[in-house]
Short mmCIF file of C-alpha atoms and ligand atoms in Angstrom, two decimals:
data_model
loop_
_atom_site.label_atom_id
_atom_site.label_comp_id
_atom_site.label_asym_id
_atom_site.label_seq_id
_atom_site.Cartn_x
_atom_site.Cartn_y
_atom_site.Cartn_z
CA UNK A 239 29.88 -60.44 95.50
CA UNK A 240 27.51 -57.60 96.37
CA UNK A 241 28.64 -54.15 95.20
CA UNK A 242 29.18 -51.25 97.59
CA UNK A 243 26.02 -49.67 96.27
CA UNK A 244 23.98 -52.80 97.02
CA UNK A 245 25.54 -53.15 100.45
CA UNK A 246 24.79 -49.53 101.23
CA UNK A 247 21.13 -50.14 100.43
CA UNK A 248 20.99 -53.27 102.60
CA UNK A 249 22.70 -51.41 105.39
CA UNK A 250 20.05 -48.69 105.46
CA UNK A 251 17.40 -51.20 106.52
CA UNK A 252 19.63 -53.35 108.75
CA UNK A 253 22.29 -51.27 110.52
CA UNK A 254 21.32 -48.66 113.09
CA UNK A 255 21.74 -45.12 111.80
CA UNK A 256 23.74 -44.17 114.90
CA UNK A 257 26.64 -46.27 113.61
CA UNK A 258 28.10 -44.39 110.67
CA UNK A 259 31.09 -44.91 108.34
CA UNK A 260 33.61 -42.58 106.74
CA UNK A 261 33.62 -44.46 103.42
CA UNK A 262 30.63 -45.56 101.41
CA UNK A 263 32.80 -48.30 99.86
CA UNK A 264 32.80 -51.73 101.48
CA UNK A 265 36.06 -53.58 102.11
CA UNK A 266 36.83 -56.87 100.44
CA UNK A 267 40.47 -57.47 101.44
CA UNK A 268 43.33 -55.51 102.99
CA UNK A 269 47.07 -55.99 103.32
CA UNK A 270 49.73 -53.72 104.80
CA UNK A 271 48.69 -50.15 103.94
CA UNK A 272 46.30 -51.07 101.11
CA UNK A 273 42.57 -51.77 101.15
CA UNK A 274 40.63 -53.23 98.23
CA UNK A 275 36.90 -52.64 98.14
CA UNK A 276 34.22 -54.99 96.82
CA UNK A 277 34.08 -52.98 93.58
CA UNK A 278 37.75 -53.78 92.94
CA UNK A 279 39.04 -50.30 93.76
CA UNK A 280 42.31 -49.98 95.69
CA UNK A 281 42.91 -47.49 98.48
CA UNK A 282 46.01 -46.26 100.24
CA UNK A 283 45.29 -46.36 103.95
CA UNK A 284 46.19 -43.29 106.05
CA UNK A 285 43.69 -44.29 108.78
CA UNK A 286 44.76 -47.75 110.02
CA UNK A 287 41.22 -48.32 111.30
CA UNK A 288 41.82 -45.35 113.67
CA UNK A 289 45.41 -46.08 114.66
CA UNK A 290 44.98 -49.83 115.03
CA UNK A 291 46.77 -51.65 112.20
CA UNK A 292 50.20 -50.22 113.00
CA UNK A 293 51.84 -53.51 111.97
CA UNK A 294 49.80 -53.42 108.74
CA UNK A 295 46.47 -54.97 107.89
CA UNK A 296 46.42 -58.77 107.99
CA UNK A 297 50.07 -58.68 109.09
CA UNK A 298 51.60 -62.11 108.36
CA UNK A 299 52.78 -62.83 111.93
CA UNK A 300 49.43 -61.77 113.37
CA UNK A 301 47.46 -63.89 110.90
CA UNK A 302 49.59 -66.95 111.64
CA UNK A 303 49.40 -66.45 115.44
CA UNK A 304 45.61 -66.05 115.29
CA UNK A 305 45.23 -69.16 113.13
CA UNK A 306 47.48 -71.26 115.39
CA UNK A 307 45.76 -70.09 118.59
CA UNK A 308 42.25 -70.55 117.18
CA UNK A 309 43.16 -74.16 116.45
CA UNK A 310 44.43 -74.76 120.01
CA UNK A 311 41.50 -73.07 121.80
CA UNK A 312 39.40 -69.98 121.20
CA UNK A 313 38.15 -69.06 124.66
CA UNK A 314 38.15 -70.28 128.23
CA UNK A 315 37.82 -66.96 130.11
CA UNK A 316 40.99 -66.08 132.03
CA UNK A 317 38.87 -65.82 135.21
CA UNK A 318 37.82 -69.46 134.75
CA UNK A 319 40.71 -71.34 133.19
CA UNK A 320 43.86 -69.21 132.75
CA UNK A 321 46.51 -69.54 130.02
CA UNK A 322 50.07 -68.38 129.35
CA UNK A 323 49.51 -65.77 126.63
CA UNK A 324 47.54 -63.50 129.00
CA UNK A 325 50.49 -63.53 131.41
CA UNK A 326 52.91 -62.90 128.53
CA UNK A 327 50.97 -59.86 127.28
CA UNK A 328 50.98 -58.42 130.83
CA UNK A 329 54.76 -59.01 131.01
CA UNK A 330 55.18 -57.15 127.72
CA UNK A 331 53.08 -54.21 128.96
CA UNK A 332 55.20 -54.04 132.11
CA UNK A 333 58.40 -54.23 130.12
CA UNK A 334 57.49 -51.67 127.42
CA UNK A 335 55.79 -48.87 129.40
CA UNK A 336 57.91 -46.11 130.96
CA UNK A 337 59.08 -46.60 134.56
CA UNK A 338 61.23 -49.32 136.08
CA UNK A 339 59.16 -49.56 139.27
CA UNK A 340 57.24 -52.73 140.17
CA UNK A 341 54.16 -53.02 137.95
CA UNK A 342 51.12 -55.19 137.35
CA UNK A 343 48.73 -55.30 134.37
CA UNK A 344 45.19 -56.43 133.51
CA UNK A 345 43.60 -57.00 130.10
CA UNK A 346 40.27 -55.84 128.67
CA UNK A 347 38.51 -55.64 125.28
CA UNK A 348 38.34 -52.01 124.26
CA UNK A 349 39.95 -48.69 124.98
CA UNK A 350 36.89 -47.42 126.83
CA UNK A 351 36.92 -50.48 129.05
CA UNK A 352 40.60 -49.96 129.86
CA UNK A 353 39.94 -46.31 130.81
CA UNK A 354 36.97 -47.32 132.99
CA UNK A 355 39.15 -49.83 134.81
CA UNK A 356 42.02 -47.39 135.28
CA UNK A 357 39.55 -45.01 136.96
CA UNK A 358 38.14 -47.83 139.09
CA UNK A 359 41.65 -48.77 140.22
CA UNK A 360 42.65 -45.17 140.97
CA UNK A 361 39.49 -44.57 143.02
CA UNK A 362 39.85 -47.81 144.92
CA UNK A 363 43.55 -47.24 145.66
CA UNK A 364 43.19 -43.61 146.79
CA UNK A 365 39.77 -43.79 148.44
CA UNK A 366 38.97 -40.56 146.54
CA UNK A 367 36.42 -39.90 143.81
CA UNK A 368 37.24 -36.88 141.66
CA UNK A 369 38.73 -37.47 138.21
CA UNK A 370 40.34 -34.57 136.36
CA UNK A 371 40.22 -34.59 132.56
CA UNK A 372 40.96 -31.93 129.97
CA UNK A 373 39.34 -29.82 127.28
CA UNK A 374 39.25 -31.67 123.92
CA UNK A 375 39.79 -35.04 125.65
CA UNK A 376 38.48 -38.28 124.18
CA UNK A 377 38.32 -41.40 126.32
CA UNK A 378 35.42 -43.45 124.93
CA UNK A 379 31.68 -43.88 124.52
CA UNK A 380 30.56 -45.87 127.58
CA UNK A 381 28.76 -43.98 130.33
CA UNK A 382 31.82 -43.17 132.43
CA UNK A 383 34.05 -42.51 129.42
CA UNK A 384 31.41 -40.29 127.75
CA UNK A 385 31.59 -38.18 130.89
CA UNK A 386 35.39 -38.09 130.53
CA UNK A 387 35.14 -37.15 126.84
CA UNK A 388 34.79 -33.43 126.12
CA UNK A 389 32.93 -33.11 122.83
CA UNK A 390 29.14 -33.31 122.90
CA UNK A 391 28.50 -33.97 119.19
CA UNK A 392 28.40 -36.77 118.25
CA UNK A 393 29.60 -38.55 121.39
CA UNK A 394 27.33 -37.35 124.21
CA UNK A 395 24.33 -35.61 122.71
CA UNK A 396 21.12 -36.93 124.30
CA UNK A 397 22.93 -39.76 126.14
CA UNK A 398 23.00 -38.33 129.68
CA UNK A 399 22.84 -38.34 132.60
CA UNK A 400 26.60 -38.70 132.83
CA UNK A 401 28.74 -40.16 135.59
CA UNK A 402 29.46 -37.73 138.42
CA UNK A 403 32.74 -36.51 139.91
CA UNK A 404 34.38 -35.67 136.60
CA UNK A 405 36.09 -32.26 136.38
CA UNK A 406 37.47 -30.62 133.25
CA UNK A 407 40.64 -28.53 133.27
CA UNK A 408 42.06 -26.39 130.46
CA UNK A 409 44.41 -28.19 128.07
CA UNK A 410 47.65 -26.87 126.65
CA UNK A 411 46.85 -26.10 123.00
CA UNK A 412 49.78 -24.01 121.77
CA UNK A 413 48.19 -22.85 118.48
CA UNK A 414 45.17 -21.49 120.34
CA UNK A 415 46.45 -20.39 123.76
CA UNK A 416 50.03 -19.33 123.05
CA UNK A 417 51.06 -20.48 126.54
CA UNK A 418 54.27 -22.30 127.44
CA UNK A 419 53.91 -25.75 129.01
CA UNK A 420 54.55 -24.55 132.58
CA UNK A 421 52.13 -21.62 132.10
CA UNK A 422 49.38 -23.90 130.76
CA UNK A 423 50.02 -26.35 133.61
CA UNK A 424 49.75 -23.56 136.17
CA UNK A 425 46.41 -22.55 134.63
CA UNK A 426 45.13 -26.15 134.85
CA UNK A 427 46.41 -26.64 138.40
CA UNK A 428 44.69 -23.44 139.46
CA UNK A 429 41.35 -24.81 138.21
CA UNK A 430 41.95 -28.15 139.92
CA UNK A 431 42.95 -26.67 143.26
CA UNK A 432 40.21 -24.05 143.34
CA UNK A 433 37.33 -26.07 141.86
CA UNK A 434 38.09 -29.64 142.91
CA UNK A 435 40.54 -29.52 145.83
CA UNK A 436 43.81 -31.45 145.68
CA UNK A 437 42.78 -33.78 148.50
CA UNK A 438 39.74 -34.95 146.53
CA UNK A 439 41.50 -35.91 143.31
CA UNK A 440 41.71 -39.65 142.68
CA UNK A 441 43.22 -39.30 139.22
CA UNK A 442 44.46 -36.90 136.58
CA UNK A 443 43.72 -38.57 133.25
CA UNK A 444 45.26 -37.28 130.02
CA UNK A 445 46.21 -38.29 126.48
CA UNK A 446 49.90 -37.33 126.03
CA UNK A 447 48.91 -36.25 122.50
CA UNK A 448 45.16 -35.85 122.10
CA UNK A 449 43.65 -38.05 119.41
CA UNK A 450 40.01 -37.40 118.51
CA UNK A 451 40.33 -33.91 120.04
CA UNK A 452 42.58 -32.78 117.19
CA UNK A 453 46.08 -34.28 117.56
CA UNK A 454 46.80 -31.57 120.09
CA UNK A 455 50.42 -31.76 121.24
CA UNK A 456 50.74 -29.96 124.58
CA UNK A 457 53.56 -27.44 124.93
CA UNK A 458 56.78 -28.99 126.33
CA UNK A 459 56.74 -29.10 130.11
CA UNK A 460 52.94 -29.29 130.45
CA UNK A 461 52.79 -33.05 131.05
CA UNK A 462 55.77 -33.22 133.44
CA UNK A 463 54.33 -30.36 135.51
CA UNK A 464 50.94 -32.10 135.78
CA UNK A 465 52.57 -35.42 136.67
CA UNK A 466 54.59 -33.64 139.34
CA UNK A 467 51.47 -31.94 140.71
CA UNK A 468 49.62 -35.29 140.86
CA UNK A 469 52.50 -36.89 142.75
CA UNK A 470 52.51 -34.10 145.33
CA UNK A 471 48.71 -34.20 145.67
CA UNK A 472 48.64 -37.99 146.12
CA UNK A 473 46.56 -38.37 142.92
CA UNK A 474 47.12 -41.10 140.35
CA UNK A 475 48.53 -39.81 137.05
CA UNK A 476 46.97 -41.85 134.23
CA UNK A 477 48.25 -41.58 130.66
CA UNK A 478 45.67 -42.67 128.10
CA UNK A 479 48.02 -44.06 125.45
CA UNK A 480 45.27 -45.89 123.57
CA UNK A 481 45.91 -43.91 120.38
CA UNK A 482 49.52 -42.83 121.00
CA UNK A 483 50.92 -46.13 122.27
CA UNK A 484 52.79 -48.99 120.66
CA UNK A 485 55.25 -47.12 118.43
CA UNK A 486 52.69 -44.77 116.86
CA UNK A 487 54.50 -41.60 117.96
CA UNK A 488 58.03 -42.88 117.36
CA UNK A 489 58.60 -44.52 120.72
CA UNK A 490 56.86 -47.38 122.46
CA UNK A 491 54.78 -44.81 124.37
CA UNK A 492 54.34 -41.06 123.88
CA UNK A 493 54.94 -40.42 127.60
CA UNK A 494 58.58 -41.27 126.98
CA UNK A 495 59.12 -38.19 124.81
CA UNK A 496 58.77 -35.95 127.84
CA UNK A 497 60.37 -38.36 130.25
CA UNK A 498 57.21 -38.89 132.27
CA UNK A 499 56.48 -42.14 134.07
CA UNK A 500 52.70 -42.36 134.50
CA UNK A 501 51.36 -44.24 137.52
CA UNK A 502 48.94 -46.06 135.19
CA UNK A 503 48.86 -46.37 131.40
CA UNK A 504 45.86 -47.44 129.32
CA UNK A 505 46.54 -49.19 126.00
CA UNK A 506 44.46 -50.68 123.18
CA UNK A 507 44.31 -50.14 119.39
CA UNK A 508 47.80 -50.85 117.96
CA UNK A 509 48.66 -53.39 120.65
CA UNK A 510 46.34 -56.03 119.20
CA UNK A 511 47.43 -55.85 115.56
CA UNK A 512 43.76 -55.54 114.58
CA UNK A 513 42.14 -57.77 117.20
CA UNK A 514 40.23 -56.27 120.12
CA UNK A 515 42.39 -56.15 123.22
CA UNK A 516 43.21 -53.45 125.76
CA UNK A 517 45.23 -53.14 128.93
CA UNK A 518 45.84 -51.19 132.11
CA UNK A 519 49.40 -51.31 133.41
CA UNK A 520 51.08 -49.47 136.23
CA UNK A 521 52.33 -49.28 139.77
CA UNK A 522 51.92 -52.60 141.58
CA UNK A 523 50.71 -50.96 144.79
CA UNK A 524 47.83 -49.28 142.89
CA UNK A 525 46.91 -52.25 140.69
CA UNK A 526 47.11 -54.68 143.60
CA UNK A 527 45.07 -52.45 145.91
CA UNK A 528 41.95 -53.95 144.33
CA UNK A 529 40.54 -57.05 146.06
CA UNK A 530 40.75 -60.40 144.26
CA UNK A 531 37.85 -60.67 141.81
CA UNK A 532 37.38 -56.90 141.65
CA UNK A 533 38.56 -56.63 138.04
CA UNK A 534 37.70 -58.74 135.01
CA UNK A 535 35.14 -59.56 132.36
CA UNK A 536 34.21 -62.53 130.19
CA UNK A 537 36.43 -61.76 127.21
CA UNK A 538 39.22 -59.58 128.63
CA UNK A 539 42.53 -60.91 127.30
CA UNK A 540 40.84 -63.44 125.02
CA UNK A 541 43.47 -65.99 123.92
CA UNK A 542 43.16 -65.26 120.19
CA UNK A 543 43.53 -61.54 120.88
CA UNK A 544 46.51 -62.22 123.19
CA UNK A 545 48.20 -64.27 120.47
CA UNK A 546 47.64 -61.40 118.04
CA UNK A 547 49.05 -58.89 120.53
CA UNK A 548 52.19 -60.95 121.13
CA UNK A 549 52.70 -61.27 117.37
CA UNK A 550 52.10 -57.54 116.85
CA UNK A 551 54.59 -56.62 119.59
CA UNK A 552 57.19 -59.02 118.14
CA UNK A 553 56.66 -57.40 114.72
CA UNK A 554 57.13 -53.93 116.22
CA UNK A 555 60.39 -55.03 117.83
CA UNK A 556 61.79 -56.89 114.84
CA UNK A 557 60.92 -54.26 112.25
CA UNK A 558 61.73 -51.40 114.66
CA UNK A 559 58.41 -49.73 113.95
CA UNK A 560 59.17 -46.88 116.37
CA UNK A 561 61.98 -45.88 114.00
CA UNK A 562 59.60 -46.38 111.08
CA UNK A 563 57.15 -43.95 112.71
CA UNK A 564 59.92 -41.36 113.04
CA UNK A 565 60.73 -41.90 109.37
CA UNK A 566 57.08 -41.26 108.45
CA UNK A 567 57.18 -37.99 110.42
CA UNK A 568 60.33 -37.05 108.51
CA UNK A 569 58.45 -37.37 105.21
CA UNK A 570 54.98 -36.10 106.15
CA UNK A 571 55.88 -33.00 108.17
CA UNK A 572 58.15 -31.27 105.63
CA UNK A 573 55.77 -32.36 102.85
CA UNK A 574 52.85 -30.58 104.54
CA UNK A 575 54.64 -27.40 105.50
CA UNK A 576 54.35 -24.17 103.54
CA UNK A 577 50.82 -24.72 102.25
CA UNK A 578 48.88 -21.52 102.64
CA UNK A 579 45.57 -22.96 103.82
CA UNK A 580 47.29 -24.98 106.58
CA UNK A 581 47.23 -23.18 109.93
CA UNK A 582 49.48 -25.68 111.65
CA UNK A 583 51.22 -28.98 110.95
CA UNK A 584 51.60 -30.94 114.18
CA UNK A 585 51.91 -34.35 115.74
CA UNK A 586 54.68 -36.83 116.32
CA UNK A 587 55.81 -39.95 114.52
CA UNK A 588 53.05 -41.44 112.40
CA UNK A 589 50.39 -39.37 114.18
CA UNK A 590 50.44 -36.19 112.11
CA UNK A 591 47.70 -33.65 111.40
CA UNK A 592 47.01 -30.32 109.76
CA UNK A 593 44.65 -27.80 111.32
CA UNK A 594 42.56 -25.99 108.69
CA UNK A 595 40.21 -23.01 108.69
CA UNK A 596 37.03 -24.86 109.59
CA UNK A 597 35.14 -28.16 109.50
CA UNK A 598 33.73 -27.55 106.01
CA UNK A 599 37.24 -27.12 104.62
CA UNK A 600 38.51 -30.30 106.37
CA UNK A 601 35.52 -32.28 105.09
CA UNK A 602 36.07 -31.01 101.54
CA UNK A 603 39.78 -31.89 101.56
CA UNK A 604 39.04 -35.33 103.02
CA UNK A 605 36.41 -35.94 100.34
CA UNK A 606 38.93 -35.03 97.63
CA UNK A 607 41.47 -37.45 99.10
CA UNK A 608 38.82 -40.17 99.10
CA UNK A 609 38.00 -39.48 95.44
CA UNK A 610 41.70 -39.88 94.67
CA UNK A 611 41.88 -43.23 96.51
CA UNK A 612 43.42 -42.15 99.81
CA UNK A 613 41.66 -42.93 103.06
CA UNK A 614 42.11 -40.07 105.56
CA UNK A 615 40.18 -39.02 108.67
CA UNK A 616 39.21 -35.73 110.23
CA UNK A 617 39.13 -34.95 113.96
CA UNK A 618 39.14 -32.08 116.42
CA UNK A 619 36.71 -30.31 118.70
CA UNK A 620 36.03 -27.95 115.80
CA UNK A 621 36.14 -30.72 113.16
CA UNK A 622 38.77 -28.73 111.29
CA UNK A 623 41.72 -31.10 111.60
CA UNK A 624 42.78 -33.58 108.93
CA UNK A 625 44.79 -36.43 110.46
CA UNK A 626 47.16 -39.02 109.07
CA UNK A 627 47.64 -42.39 110.75
CA UNK A 628 49.29 -44.68 108.21
CA UNK A 629 50.29 -48.21 109.15
CA UNK A 630 53.90 -48.04 110.33
CA UNK A 631 54.86 -50.63 107.71
CA UNK A 632 53.68 -48.44 104.81
CA UNK A 633 56.13 -48.41 101.88
CA UNK A 634 57.92 -45.17 101.06
CA UNK A 635 56.22 -45.26 97.71
CA UNK A 636 52.67 -45.46 99.15
CA UNK A 637 53.52 -42.84 101.79
CA UNK A 638 54.73 -40.39 99.14
CA UNK A 639 51.80 -41.13 96.84
CA UNK A 640 49.41 -40.52 99.73
CA UNK A 641 51.23 -37.31 100.65
CA UNK A 642 50.95 -36.09 97.04
CA UNK A 643 47.19 -36.69 97.12
CA UNK A 644 46.91 -34.75 100.39
CA UNK A 645 49.03 -31.88 99.07
CA UNK A 646 47.06 -31.63 95.83
CA UNK A 647 43.78 -31.73 97.76
CA UNK A 648 45.00 -28.97 100.09
CA UNK A 649 46.22 -26.80 97.23
CA UNK A 650 42.85 -26.74 95.47
CA UNK A 651 40.73 -23.73 96.51
N1 PLZ B 750 41.10 -43.25 124.52
C1 PLZ B 750 42.78 -41.80 123.51
O1 PLZ B 750 41.63 -42.55 121.04
C2 PLZ B 750 39.41 -44.38 120.76
C3 PLZ B 750 37.28 -43.54 118.73
C4 PLZ B 750 36.46 -43.72 117.54
P1 PLZ B 750 37.71 -47.74 122.12
N2 PLZ B 750 39.54 -43.47 119.68
C5 PLZ B 750 38.73 -43.77 118.49
C6 PLZ B 750 35.01 -43.46 117.81
O2 PLZ B 750 34.50 -42.49 117.25
O3 PLZ B 750 34.41 -44.22 118.57
C7 PLZ B 750 40.03 -43.99 122.08
C8 PLZ B 750 41.11 -43.09 122.15
C9 PLZ B 750 41.63 -42.75 123.40
C10 PLZ B 750 40.07 -44.13 124.46
C11 PLZ B 750 39.52 -44.52 123.26
C12 PLZ B 750 38.39 -45.50 123.28
O4 PLZ B 750 38.79 -46.71 122.70
O5 PLZ B 750 38.53 -48.96 121.81
O6 PLZ B 750 37.10 -47.10 120.92
O7 PLZ B 750 36.74 -47.97 123.21
#
């Protein structure tokens, strides 16, 4: 087998520079919360492929479901010749997302594609165009979702022009603004009403806990106040639960923690157990406002990906991975508190982060973790946040070993 060093050389002349990687090691195999690279080195995984392998890497039920489905058929296109598993995944999305109202769902391939479709549906259903997003937001890398995403480097730089009718409102960021949830919501609503006009707003789109933007948890009351404002204004309230969804934050969806029932929810990442699948689910009258044939795509809800999603969801239920996520919070949060260089420990469930002085410090701590065999990621508008997204099936032993590595890396000057 080629070594990481050899692969890195080959990559330089084959893979576009614009696609970069956190690690310079190349993966050979992975299981649960462990990766093994081609040089035989083992890693504890606190990244989950960016919040994807919540049920663990190569989770046994997912592997078996994928194998069995690939033997039956690999692809027909749901728009050509439909199959049961697509319907079953939609039923699961309807069942698991907050709100007991009548819902419908549709399946796509990636998070960005789900967000694009949620915006399409909201615009079609309301006959309005404006979409309100927030500071620090991340919603994807396609043209529309780049416009929805806040941070220019690396996501948007040189890639314009961007899609029109996107408006950015101030986010609740307690560490930086010191505002209560209702105060921060009033500030955002003021911007929306004065700069956009409530009658023009098709959708208010928000991550209940921001992911790439820095694991920003809005102050309590911010999300309910925005949802309430959207309802009054006749705008669609869309929760982007692509990173927070499917047990990651200690409940099926993060919206549940504040009792909000979004009109539409976008999902991806953890739902597929490692295979690419995404969904939009929400109020039937919005979803069904779109004419027949108005939504779709060749691969959306591919049968192998649907089989993986059903197996992942079954695993989450049977192992109660929402409870597991709460258990991870119970170990990580106290373990990270009281370290001098940490400005804030925040997050919920197995989506926990520390905000540090600056990007150089976060990069240095991450590099130390990598040297010690722990895969961690950074994030944040300012690049100064170190985030932890372990698989929800991680053993207590691996979780504590990983935490020790993080603590030791943070304690070094
Ligand atoms: N919405 C909330 O977190 C993806 C991006 C990694 P895709 N986050 C990881 C990177 O640098 O490209 C994400 C998200 C939220 C949408 C998306 C987009 O999901 O599946 O990457 O398209």
